[in-house]
PDB file of N, CA and C in Angstrom:
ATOM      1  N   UNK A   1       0.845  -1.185   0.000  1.00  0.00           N
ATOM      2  CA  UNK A   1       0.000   0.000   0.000  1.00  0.00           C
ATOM      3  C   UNK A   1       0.888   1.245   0.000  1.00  0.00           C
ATOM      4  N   UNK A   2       0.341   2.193  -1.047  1.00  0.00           N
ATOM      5  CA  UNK A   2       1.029   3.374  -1.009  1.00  0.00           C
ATOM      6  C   UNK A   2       1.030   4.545   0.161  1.00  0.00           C
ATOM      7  N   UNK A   3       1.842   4.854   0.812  1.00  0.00           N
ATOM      8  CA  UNK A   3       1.710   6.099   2.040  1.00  0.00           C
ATOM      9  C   UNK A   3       0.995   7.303   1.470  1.00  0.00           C
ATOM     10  N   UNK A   4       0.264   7.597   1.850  1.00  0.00           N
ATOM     11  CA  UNK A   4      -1.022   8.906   1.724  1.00  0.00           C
ATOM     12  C   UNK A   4      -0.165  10.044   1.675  1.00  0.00           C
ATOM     13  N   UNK A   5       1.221  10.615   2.439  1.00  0.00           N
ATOM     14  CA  UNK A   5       1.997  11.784   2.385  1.00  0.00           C
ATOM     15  C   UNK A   5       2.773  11.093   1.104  1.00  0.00           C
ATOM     16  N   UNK A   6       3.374  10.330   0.597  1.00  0.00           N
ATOM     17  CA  UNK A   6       3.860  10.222  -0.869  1.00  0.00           C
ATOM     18  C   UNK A   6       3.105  11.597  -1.764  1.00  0.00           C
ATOM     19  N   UNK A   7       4.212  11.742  -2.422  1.00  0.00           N
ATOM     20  CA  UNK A   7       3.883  12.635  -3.671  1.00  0.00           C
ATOM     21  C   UNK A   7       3.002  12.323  -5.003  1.00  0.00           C
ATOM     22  N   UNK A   8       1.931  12.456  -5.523  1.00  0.00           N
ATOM     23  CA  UNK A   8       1.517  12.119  -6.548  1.00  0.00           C
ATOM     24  C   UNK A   8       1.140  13.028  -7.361  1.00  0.00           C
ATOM     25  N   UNK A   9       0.608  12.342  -8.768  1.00  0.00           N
ATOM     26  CA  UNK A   9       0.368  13.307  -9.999  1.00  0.00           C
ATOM     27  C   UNK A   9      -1.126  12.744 -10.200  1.00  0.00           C
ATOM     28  N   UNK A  10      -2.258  13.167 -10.435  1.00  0.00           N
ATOM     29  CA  UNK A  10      -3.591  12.617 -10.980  1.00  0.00           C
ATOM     30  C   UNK A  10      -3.589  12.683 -12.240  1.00  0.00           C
ATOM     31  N   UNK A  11      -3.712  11.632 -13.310  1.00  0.00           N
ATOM     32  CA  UNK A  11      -3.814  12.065 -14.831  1.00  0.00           C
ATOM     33  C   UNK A  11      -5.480  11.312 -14.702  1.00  0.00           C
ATOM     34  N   UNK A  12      -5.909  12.320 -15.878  1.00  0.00           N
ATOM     35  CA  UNK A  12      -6.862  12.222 -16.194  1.00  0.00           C
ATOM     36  C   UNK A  12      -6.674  11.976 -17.724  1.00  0.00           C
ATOM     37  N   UNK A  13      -7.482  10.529 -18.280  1.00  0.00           N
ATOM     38  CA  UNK A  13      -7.820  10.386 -19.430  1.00  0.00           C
ATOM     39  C   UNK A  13      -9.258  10.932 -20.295  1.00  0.00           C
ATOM     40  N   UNK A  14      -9.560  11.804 -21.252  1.00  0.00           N
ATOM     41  CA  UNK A  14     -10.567  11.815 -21.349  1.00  0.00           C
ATOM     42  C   UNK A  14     -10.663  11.030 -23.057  1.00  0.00           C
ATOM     43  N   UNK A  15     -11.691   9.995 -23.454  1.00  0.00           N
ATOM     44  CA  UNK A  15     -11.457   9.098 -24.666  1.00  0.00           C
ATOM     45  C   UNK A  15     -12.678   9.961 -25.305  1.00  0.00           C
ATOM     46  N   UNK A  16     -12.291   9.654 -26.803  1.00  0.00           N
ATOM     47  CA  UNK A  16     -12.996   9.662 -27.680  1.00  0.00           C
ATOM     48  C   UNK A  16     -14.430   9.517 -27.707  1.00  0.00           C
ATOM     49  N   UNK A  17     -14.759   8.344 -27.337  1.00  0.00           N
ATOM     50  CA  UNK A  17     -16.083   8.032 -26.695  1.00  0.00           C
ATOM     51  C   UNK A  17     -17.229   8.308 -25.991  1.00  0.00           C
ATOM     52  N   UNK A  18     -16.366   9.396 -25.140  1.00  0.00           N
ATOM     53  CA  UNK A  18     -17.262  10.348 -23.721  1.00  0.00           C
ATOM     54  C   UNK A  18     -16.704   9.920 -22.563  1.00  0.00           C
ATOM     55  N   UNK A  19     -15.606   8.898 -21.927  1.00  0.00           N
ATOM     56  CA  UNK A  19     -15.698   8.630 -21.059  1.00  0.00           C
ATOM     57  C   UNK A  19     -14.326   8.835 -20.644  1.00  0.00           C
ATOM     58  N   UNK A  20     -14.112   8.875 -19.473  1.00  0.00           N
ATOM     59  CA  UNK A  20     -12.621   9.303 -19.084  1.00  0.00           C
ATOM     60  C   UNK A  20     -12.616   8.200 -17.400  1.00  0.00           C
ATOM     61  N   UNK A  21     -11.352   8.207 -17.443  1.00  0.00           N
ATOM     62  CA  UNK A  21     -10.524   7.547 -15.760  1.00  0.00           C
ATOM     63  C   UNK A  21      -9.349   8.861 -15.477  1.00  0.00           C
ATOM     64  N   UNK A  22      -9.376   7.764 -14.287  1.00  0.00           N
ATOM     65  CA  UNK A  22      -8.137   8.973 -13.627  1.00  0.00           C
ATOM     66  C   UNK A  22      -7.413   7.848 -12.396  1.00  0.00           C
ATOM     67  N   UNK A  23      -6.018   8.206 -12.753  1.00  0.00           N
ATOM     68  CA  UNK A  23      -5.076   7.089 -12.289  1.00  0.00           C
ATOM     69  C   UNK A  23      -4.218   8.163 -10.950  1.00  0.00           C
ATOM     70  N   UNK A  24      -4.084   7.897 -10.087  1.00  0.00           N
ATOM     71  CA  UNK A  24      -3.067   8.705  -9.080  1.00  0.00           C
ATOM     72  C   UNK A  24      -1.518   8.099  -9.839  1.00  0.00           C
ATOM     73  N   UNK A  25      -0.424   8.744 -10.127  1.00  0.00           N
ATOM     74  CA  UNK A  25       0.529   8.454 -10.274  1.00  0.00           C
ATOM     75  C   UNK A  25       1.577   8.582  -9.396  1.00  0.00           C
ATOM     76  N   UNK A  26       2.455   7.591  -8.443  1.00  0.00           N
ATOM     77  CA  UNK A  26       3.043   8.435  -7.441  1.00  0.00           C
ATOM     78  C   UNK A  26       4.593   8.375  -7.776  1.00  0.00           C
ATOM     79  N   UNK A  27       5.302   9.923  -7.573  1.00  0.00           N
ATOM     80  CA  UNK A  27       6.542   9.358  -7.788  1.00  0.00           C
ATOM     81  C   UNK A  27       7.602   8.368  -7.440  1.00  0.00           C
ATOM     82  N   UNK A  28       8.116   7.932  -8.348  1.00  0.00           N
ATOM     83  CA  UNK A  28       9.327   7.075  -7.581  1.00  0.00           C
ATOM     84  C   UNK A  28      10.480   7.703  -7.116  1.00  0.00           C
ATOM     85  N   UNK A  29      11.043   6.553  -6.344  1.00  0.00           N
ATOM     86  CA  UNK A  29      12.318   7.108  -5.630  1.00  0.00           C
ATOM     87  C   UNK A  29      13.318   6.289  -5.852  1.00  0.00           C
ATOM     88  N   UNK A  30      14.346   7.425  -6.491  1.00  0.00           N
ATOM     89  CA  UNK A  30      15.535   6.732  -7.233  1.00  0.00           C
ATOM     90  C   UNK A  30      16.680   6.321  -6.029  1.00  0.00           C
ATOM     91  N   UNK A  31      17.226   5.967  -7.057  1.00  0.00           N
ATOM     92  CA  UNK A  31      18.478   4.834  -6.262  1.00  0.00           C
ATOM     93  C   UNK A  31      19.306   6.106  -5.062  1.00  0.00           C
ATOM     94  N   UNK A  32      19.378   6.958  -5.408  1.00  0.00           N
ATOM     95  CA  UNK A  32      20.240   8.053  -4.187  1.00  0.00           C
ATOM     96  C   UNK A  32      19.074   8.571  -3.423  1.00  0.00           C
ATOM     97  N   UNK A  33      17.705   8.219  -3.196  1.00  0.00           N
ATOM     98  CA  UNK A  33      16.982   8.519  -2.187  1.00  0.00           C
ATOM     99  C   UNK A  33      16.196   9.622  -2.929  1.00  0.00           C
ATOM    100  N   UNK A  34      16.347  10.385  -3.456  1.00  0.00           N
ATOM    101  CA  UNK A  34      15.304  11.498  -4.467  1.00  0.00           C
ATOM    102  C   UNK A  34      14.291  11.575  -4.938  1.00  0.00           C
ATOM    103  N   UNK A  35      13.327  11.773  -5.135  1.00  0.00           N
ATOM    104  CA  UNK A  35      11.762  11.570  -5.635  1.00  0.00           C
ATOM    105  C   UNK A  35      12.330  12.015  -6.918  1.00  0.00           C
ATOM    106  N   UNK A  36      11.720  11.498  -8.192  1.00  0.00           N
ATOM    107  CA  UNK A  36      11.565  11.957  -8.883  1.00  0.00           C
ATOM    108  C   UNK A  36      10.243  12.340  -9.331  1.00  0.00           C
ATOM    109  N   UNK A  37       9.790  13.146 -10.423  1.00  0.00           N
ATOM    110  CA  UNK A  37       8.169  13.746 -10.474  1.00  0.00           C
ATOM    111  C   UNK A  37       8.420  13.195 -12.088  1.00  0.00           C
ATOM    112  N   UNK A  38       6.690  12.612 -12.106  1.00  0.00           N
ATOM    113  CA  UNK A  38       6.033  12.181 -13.448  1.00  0.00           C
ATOM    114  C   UNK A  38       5.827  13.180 -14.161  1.00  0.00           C
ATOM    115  N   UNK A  39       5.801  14.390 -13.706  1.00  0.00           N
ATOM    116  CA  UNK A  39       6.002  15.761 -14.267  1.00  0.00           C
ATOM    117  C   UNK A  39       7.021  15.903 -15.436  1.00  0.00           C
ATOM    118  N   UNK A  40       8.196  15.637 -14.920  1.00  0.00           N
ATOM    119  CA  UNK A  40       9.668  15.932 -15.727  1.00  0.00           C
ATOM    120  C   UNK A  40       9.342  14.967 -16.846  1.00  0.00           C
ATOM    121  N   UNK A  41       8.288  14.095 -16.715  1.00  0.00           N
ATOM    122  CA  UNK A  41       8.697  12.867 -18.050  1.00  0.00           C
ATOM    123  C   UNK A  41       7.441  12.991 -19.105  1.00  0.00           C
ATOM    124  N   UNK A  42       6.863  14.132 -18.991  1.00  0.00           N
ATOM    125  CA  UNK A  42       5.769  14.465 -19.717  1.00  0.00           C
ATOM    126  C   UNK A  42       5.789  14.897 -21.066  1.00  0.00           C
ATOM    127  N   UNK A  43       6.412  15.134 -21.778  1.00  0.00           N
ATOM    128  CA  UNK A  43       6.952  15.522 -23.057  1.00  0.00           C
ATOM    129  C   UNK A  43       7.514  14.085 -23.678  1.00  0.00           C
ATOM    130  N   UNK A  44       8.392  13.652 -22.917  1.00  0.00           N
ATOM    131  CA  UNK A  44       8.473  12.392 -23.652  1.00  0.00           C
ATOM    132  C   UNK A  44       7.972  11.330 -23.953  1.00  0.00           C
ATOM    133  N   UNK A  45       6.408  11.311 -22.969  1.00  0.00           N
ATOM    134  CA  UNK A  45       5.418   9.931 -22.674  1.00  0.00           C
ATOM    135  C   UNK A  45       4.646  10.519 -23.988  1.00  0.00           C
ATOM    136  N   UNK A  46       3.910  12.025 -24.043  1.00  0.00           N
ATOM    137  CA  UNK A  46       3.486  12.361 -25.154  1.00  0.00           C
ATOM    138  C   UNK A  46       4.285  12.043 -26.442  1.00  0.00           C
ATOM    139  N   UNK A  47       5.276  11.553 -26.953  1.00  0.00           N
ATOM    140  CA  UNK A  47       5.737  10.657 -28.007  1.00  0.00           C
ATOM    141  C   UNK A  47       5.204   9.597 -28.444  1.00  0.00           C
ATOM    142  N   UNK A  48       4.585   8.929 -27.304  1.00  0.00           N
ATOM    143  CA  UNK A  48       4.870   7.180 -27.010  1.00  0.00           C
ATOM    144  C   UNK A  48       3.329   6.748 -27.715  1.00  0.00           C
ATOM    145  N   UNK A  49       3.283   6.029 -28.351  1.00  0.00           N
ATOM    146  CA  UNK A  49       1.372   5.993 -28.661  1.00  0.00           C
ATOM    147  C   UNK A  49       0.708   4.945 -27.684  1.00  0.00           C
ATOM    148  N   UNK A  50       1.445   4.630 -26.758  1.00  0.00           N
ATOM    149  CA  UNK A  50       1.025   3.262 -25.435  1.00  0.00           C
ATOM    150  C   UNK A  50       1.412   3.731 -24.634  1.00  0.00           C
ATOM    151  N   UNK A  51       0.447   4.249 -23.662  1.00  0.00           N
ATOM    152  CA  UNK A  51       1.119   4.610 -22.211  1.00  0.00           C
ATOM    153  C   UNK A  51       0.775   3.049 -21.220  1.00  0.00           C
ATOM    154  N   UNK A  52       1.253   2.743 -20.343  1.00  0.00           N
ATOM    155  CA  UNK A  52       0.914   1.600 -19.192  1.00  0.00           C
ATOM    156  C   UNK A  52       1.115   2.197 -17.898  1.00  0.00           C
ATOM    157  N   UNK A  53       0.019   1.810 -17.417  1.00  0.00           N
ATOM    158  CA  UNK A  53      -0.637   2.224 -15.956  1.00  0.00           C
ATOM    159  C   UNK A  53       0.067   0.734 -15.089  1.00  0.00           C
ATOM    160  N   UNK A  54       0.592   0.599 -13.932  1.00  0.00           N
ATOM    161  CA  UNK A  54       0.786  -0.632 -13.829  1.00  0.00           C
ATOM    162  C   UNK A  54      -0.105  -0.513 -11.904  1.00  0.00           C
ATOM    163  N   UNK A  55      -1.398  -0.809 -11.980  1.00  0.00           N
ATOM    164  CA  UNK A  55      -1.847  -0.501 -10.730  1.00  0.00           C
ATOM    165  C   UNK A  55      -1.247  -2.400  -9.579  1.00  0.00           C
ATOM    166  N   UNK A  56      -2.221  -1.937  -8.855  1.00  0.00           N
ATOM    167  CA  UNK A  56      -1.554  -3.325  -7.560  1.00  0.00           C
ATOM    168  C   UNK A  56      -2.473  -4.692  -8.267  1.00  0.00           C
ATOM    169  N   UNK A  57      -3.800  -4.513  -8.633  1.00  0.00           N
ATOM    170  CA  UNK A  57      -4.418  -5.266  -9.202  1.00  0.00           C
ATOM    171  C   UNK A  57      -4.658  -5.943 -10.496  1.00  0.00           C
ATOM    172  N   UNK A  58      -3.688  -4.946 -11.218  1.00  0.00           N
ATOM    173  CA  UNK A  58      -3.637  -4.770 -12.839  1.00  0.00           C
ATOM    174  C   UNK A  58      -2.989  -4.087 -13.946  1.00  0.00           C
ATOM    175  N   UNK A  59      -2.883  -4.388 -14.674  1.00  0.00           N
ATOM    176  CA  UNK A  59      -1.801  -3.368 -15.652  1.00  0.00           C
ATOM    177  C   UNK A  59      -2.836  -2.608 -17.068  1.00  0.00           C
ATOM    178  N   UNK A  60      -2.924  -1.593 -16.519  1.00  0.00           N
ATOM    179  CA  UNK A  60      -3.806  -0.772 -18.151  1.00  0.00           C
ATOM    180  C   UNK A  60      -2.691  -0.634 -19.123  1.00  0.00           C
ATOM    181  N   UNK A  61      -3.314  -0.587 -20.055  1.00  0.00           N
ATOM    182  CA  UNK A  61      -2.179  -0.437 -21.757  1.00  0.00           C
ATOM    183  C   UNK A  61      -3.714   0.931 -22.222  1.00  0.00           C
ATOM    184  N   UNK A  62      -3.116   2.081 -22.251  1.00  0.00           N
ATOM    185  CA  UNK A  62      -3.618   3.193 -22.922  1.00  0.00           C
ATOM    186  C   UNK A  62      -3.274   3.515 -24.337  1.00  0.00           C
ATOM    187  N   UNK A  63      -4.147   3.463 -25.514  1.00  0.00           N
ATOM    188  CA  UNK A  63      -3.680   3.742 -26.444  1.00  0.00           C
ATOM    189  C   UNK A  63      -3.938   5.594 -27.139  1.00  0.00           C
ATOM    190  N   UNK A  64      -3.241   5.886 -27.336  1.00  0.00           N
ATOM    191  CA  UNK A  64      -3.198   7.716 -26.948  1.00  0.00           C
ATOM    192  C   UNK A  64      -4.004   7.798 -28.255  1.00  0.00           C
ATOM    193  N   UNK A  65      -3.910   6.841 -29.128  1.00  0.00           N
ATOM    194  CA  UNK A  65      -5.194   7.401 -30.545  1.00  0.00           C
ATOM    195  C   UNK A  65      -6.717   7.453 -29.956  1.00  0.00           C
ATOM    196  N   UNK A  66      -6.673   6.918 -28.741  1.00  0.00           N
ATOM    197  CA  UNK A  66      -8.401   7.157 -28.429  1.00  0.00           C
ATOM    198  C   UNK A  66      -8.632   8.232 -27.107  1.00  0.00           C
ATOM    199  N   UNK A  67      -7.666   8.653 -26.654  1.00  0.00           N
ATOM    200  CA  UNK A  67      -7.760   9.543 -26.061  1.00  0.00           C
ATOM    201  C   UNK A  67      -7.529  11.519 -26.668  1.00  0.00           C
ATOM    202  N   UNK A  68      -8.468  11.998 -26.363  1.00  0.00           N
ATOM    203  CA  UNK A  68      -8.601  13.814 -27.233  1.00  0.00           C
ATOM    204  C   UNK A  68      -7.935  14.413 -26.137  1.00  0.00           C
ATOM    205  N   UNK A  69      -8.340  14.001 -24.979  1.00  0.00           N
ATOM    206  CA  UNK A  69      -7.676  14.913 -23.725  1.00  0.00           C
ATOM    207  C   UNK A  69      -6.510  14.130 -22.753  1.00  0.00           C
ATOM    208  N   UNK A  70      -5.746  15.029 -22.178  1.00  0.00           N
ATOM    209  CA  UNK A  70      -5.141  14.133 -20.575  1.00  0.00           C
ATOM    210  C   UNK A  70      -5.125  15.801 -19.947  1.00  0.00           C
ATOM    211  N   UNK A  71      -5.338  15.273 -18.459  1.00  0.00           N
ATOM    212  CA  UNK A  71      -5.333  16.323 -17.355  1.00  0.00           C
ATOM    213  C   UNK A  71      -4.494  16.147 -16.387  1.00  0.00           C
ATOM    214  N   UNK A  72      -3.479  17.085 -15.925  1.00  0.00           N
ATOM    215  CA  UNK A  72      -2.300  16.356 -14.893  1.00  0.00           C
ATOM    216  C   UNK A  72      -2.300  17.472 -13.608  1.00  0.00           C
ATOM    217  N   UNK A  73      -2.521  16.652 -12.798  1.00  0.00           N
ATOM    218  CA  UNK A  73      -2.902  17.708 -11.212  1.00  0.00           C
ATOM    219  C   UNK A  73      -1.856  17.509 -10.319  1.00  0.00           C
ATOM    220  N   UNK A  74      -1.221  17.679 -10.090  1.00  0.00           N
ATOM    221  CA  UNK A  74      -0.534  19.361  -9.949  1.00  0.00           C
ATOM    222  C   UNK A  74      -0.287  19.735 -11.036  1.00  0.00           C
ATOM    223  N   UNK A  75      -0.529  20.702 -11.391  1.00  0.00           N
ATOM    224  CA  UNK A  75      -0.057  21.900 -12.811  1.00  0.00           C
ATOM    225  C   UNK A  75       1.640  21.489 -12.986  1.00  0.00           C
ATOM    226  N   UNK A  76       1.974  21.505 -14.253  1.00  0.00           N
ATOM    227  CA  UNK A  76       3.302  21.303 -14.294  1.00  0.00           C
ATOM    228  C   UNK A  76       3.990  22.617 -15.033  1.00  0.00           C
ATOM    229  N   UNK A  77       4.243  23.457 -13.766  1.00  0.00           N
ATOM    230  CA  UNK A  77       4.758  24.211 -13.895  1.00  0.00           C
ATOM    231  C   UNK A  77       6.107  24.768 -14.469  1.00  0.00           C
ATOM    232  N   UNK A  78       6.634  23.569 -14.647  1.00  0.00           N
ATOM    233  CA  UNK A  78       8.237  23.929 -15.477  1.00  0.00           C
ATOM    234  C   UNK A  78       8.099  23.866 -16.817  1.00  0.00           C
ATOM    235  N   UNK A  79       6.850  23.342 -17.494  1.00  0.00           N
ATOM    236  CA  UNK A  79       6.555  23.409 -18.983  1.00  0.00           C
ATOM    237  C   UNK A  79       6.756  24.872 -19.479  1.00  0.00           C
ATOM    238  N   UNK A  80       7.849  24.925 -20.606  1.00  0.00           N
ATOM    239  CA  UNK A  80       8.208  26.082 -20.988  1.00  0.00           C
ATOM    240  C   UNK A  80       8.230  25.938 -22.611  1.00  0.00           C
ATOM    241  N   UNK A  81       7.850  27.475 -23.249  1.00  0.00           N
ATOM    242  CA  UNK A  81       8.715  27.388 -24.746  1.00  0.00           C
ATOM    243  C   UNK A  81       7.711  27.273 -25.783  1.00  0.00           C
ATOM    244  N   UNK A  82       7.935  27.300 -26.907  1.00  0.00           N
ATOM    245  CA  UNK A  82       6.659  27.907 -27.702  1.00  0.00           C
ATOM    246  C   UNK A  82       5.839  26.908 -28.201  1.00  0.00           C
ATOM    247  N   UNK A  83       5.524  25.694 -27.221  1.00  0.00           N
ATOM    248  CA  UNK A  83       4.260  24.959 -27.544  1.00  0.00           C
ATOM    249  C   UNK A  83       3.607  25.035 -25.912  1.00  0.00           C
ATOM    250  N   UNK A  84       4.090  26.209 -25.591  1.00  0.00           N
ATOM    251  CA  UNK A  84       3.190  25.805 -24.075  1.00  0.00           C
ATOM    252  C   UNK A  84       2.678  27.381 -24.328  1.00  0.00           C
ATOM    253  N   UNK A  85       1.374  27.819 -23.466  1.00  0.00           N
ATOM    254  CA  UNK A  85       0.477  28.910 -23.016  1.00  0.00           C
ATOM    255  C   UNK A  85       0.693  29.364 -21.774  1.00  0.00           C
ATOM    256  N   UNK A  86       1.884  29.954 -21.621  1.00  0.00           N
ATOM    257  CA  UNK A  86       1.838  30.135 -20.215  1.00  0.00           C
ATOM    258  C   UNK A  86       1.264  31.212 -19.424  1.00  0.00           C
ATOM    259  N   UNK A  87       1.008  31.303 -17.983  1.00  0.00           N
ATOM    260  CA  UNK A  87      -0.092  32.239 -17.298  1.00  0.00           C
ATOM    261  C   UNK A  87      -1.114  32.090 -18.379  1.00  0.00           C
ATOM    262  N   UNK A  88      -2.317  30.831 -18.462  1.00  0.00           N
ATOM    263  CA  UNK A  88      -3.139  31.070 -18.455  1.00  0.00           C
ATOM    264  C   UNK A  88      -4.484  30.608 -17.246  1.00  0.00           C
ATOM    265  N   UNK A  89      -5.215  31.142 -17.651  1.00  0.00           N
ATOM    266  CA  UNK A  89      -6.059  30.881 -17.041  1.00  0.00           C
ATOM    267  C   UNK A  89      -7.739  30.399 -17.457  1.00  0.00           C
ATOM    268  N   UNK A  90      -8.187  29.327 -16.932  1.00  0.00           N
ATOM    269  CA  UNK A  90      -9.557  29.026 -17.708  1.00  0.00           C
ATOM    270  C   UNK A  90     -10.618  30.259 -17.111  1.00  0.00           C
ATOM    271  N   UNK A  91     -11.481  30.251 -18.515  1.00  0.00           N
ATOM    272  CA  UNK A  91     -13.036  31.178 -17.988  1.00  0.00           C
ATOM    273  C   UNK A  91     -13.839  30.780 -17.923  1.00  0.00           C
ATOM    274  N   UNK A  92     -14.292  29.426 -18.736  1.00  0.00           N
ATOM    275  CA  UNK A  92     -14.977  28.427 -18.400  1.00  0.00           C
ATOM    276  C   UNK A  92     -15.124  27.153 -18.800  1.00  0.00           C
ATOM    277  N   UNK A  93     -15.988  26.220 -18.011  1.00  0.00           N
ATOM    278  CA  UNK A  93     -15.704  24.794 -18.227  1.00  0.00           C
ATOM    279  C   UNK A  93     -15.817  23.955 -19.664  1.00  0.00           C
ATOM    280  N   UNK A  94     -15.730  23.025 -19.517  1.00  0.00           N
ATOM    281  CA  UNK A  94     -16.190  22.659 -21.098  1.00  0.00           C
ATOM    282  C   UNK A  94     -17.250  21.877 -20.716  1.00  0.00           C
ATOM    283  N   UNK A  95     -18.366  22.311 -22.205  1.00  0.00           N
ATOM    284  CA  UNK A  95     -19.036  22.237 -22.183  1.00  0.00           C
ATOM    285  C   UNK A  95     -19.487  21.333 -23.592  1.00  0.00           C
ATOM    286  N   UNK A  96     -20.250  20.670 -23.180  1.00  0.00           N
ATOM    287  CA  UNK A  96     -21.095  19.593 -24.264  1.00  0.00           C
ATOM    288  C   UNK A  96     -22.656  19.674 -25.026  1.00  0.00           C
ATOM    289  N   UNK A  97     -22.776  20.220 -26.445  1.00  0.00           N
ATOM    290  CA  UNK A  97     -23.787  20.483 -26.711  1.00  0.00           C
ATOM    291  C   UNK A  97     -24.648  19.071 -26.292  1.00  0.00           C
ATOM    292  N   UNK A  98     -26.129  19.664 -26.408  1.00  0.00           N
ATOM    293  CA  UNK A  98     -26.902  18.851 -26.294  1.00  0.00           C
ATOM    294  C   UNK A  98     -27.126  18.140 -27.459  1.00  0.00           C
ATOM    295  N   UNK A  99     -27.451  16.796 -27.613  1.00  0.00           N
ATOM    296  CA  UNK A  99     -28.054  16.369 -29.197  1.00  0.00           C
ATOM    297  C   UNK A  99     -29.495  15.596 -29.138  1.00  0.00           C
ATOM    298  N   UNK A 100     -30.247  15.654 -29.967  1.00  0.00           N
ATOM    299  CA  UNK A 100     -31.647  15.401 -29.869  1.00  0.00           C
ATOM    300  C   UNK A 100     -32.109  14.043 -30.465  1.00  0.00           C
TER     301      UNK A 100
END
């Protein structure tokens, strides 16, 4: 079982489909004692077209062609450079037309 003060990241999947999960990610701790953050490895997982979740019960295989969105909580604030928006801020939520 993971310790509750451990550090984590929440990603949120949202799919194609309408439906989304959300995985706690917690960092690991490297060989000299250091946390590292799932943060720093975010640019390079966005490469990958298979992400894997490896939970205590099970292993997810994500395939990034069916996912439109991901959401990562804590904000990753060191994202810099001219594919990022920085200081922004949302005005409002998203929203889903109705269909009849």
């Amino acid at each position: 079982m993971v310790n509750q003060d451990t550090l984590y990241t929440q990603l949120t999947f949202h799919y194609v489909n309408g439906q989304s999960e959300s995985f706690n990610v917690y960092a690991p701790i490297e060989s000299d004692g250091t946390q590292q953050t799932t943060q720093l490895e975010v640019r390079h997982l966005f490469k990958k077209e298979w992400w894997i979740v490896n939970l205590p019960d099970q292993t997810v295989f994500i395939n990034l062609n069916n996912v439109i969105r991901v959401e990562m909580k804590p904000a990753v604030t060191s994202l810099k450079g001219e594919d990022v928006f920085a200081n922004a801020e949302r005005v409002s939520a998203l929203s889903r037309a109705s269909r009849m």
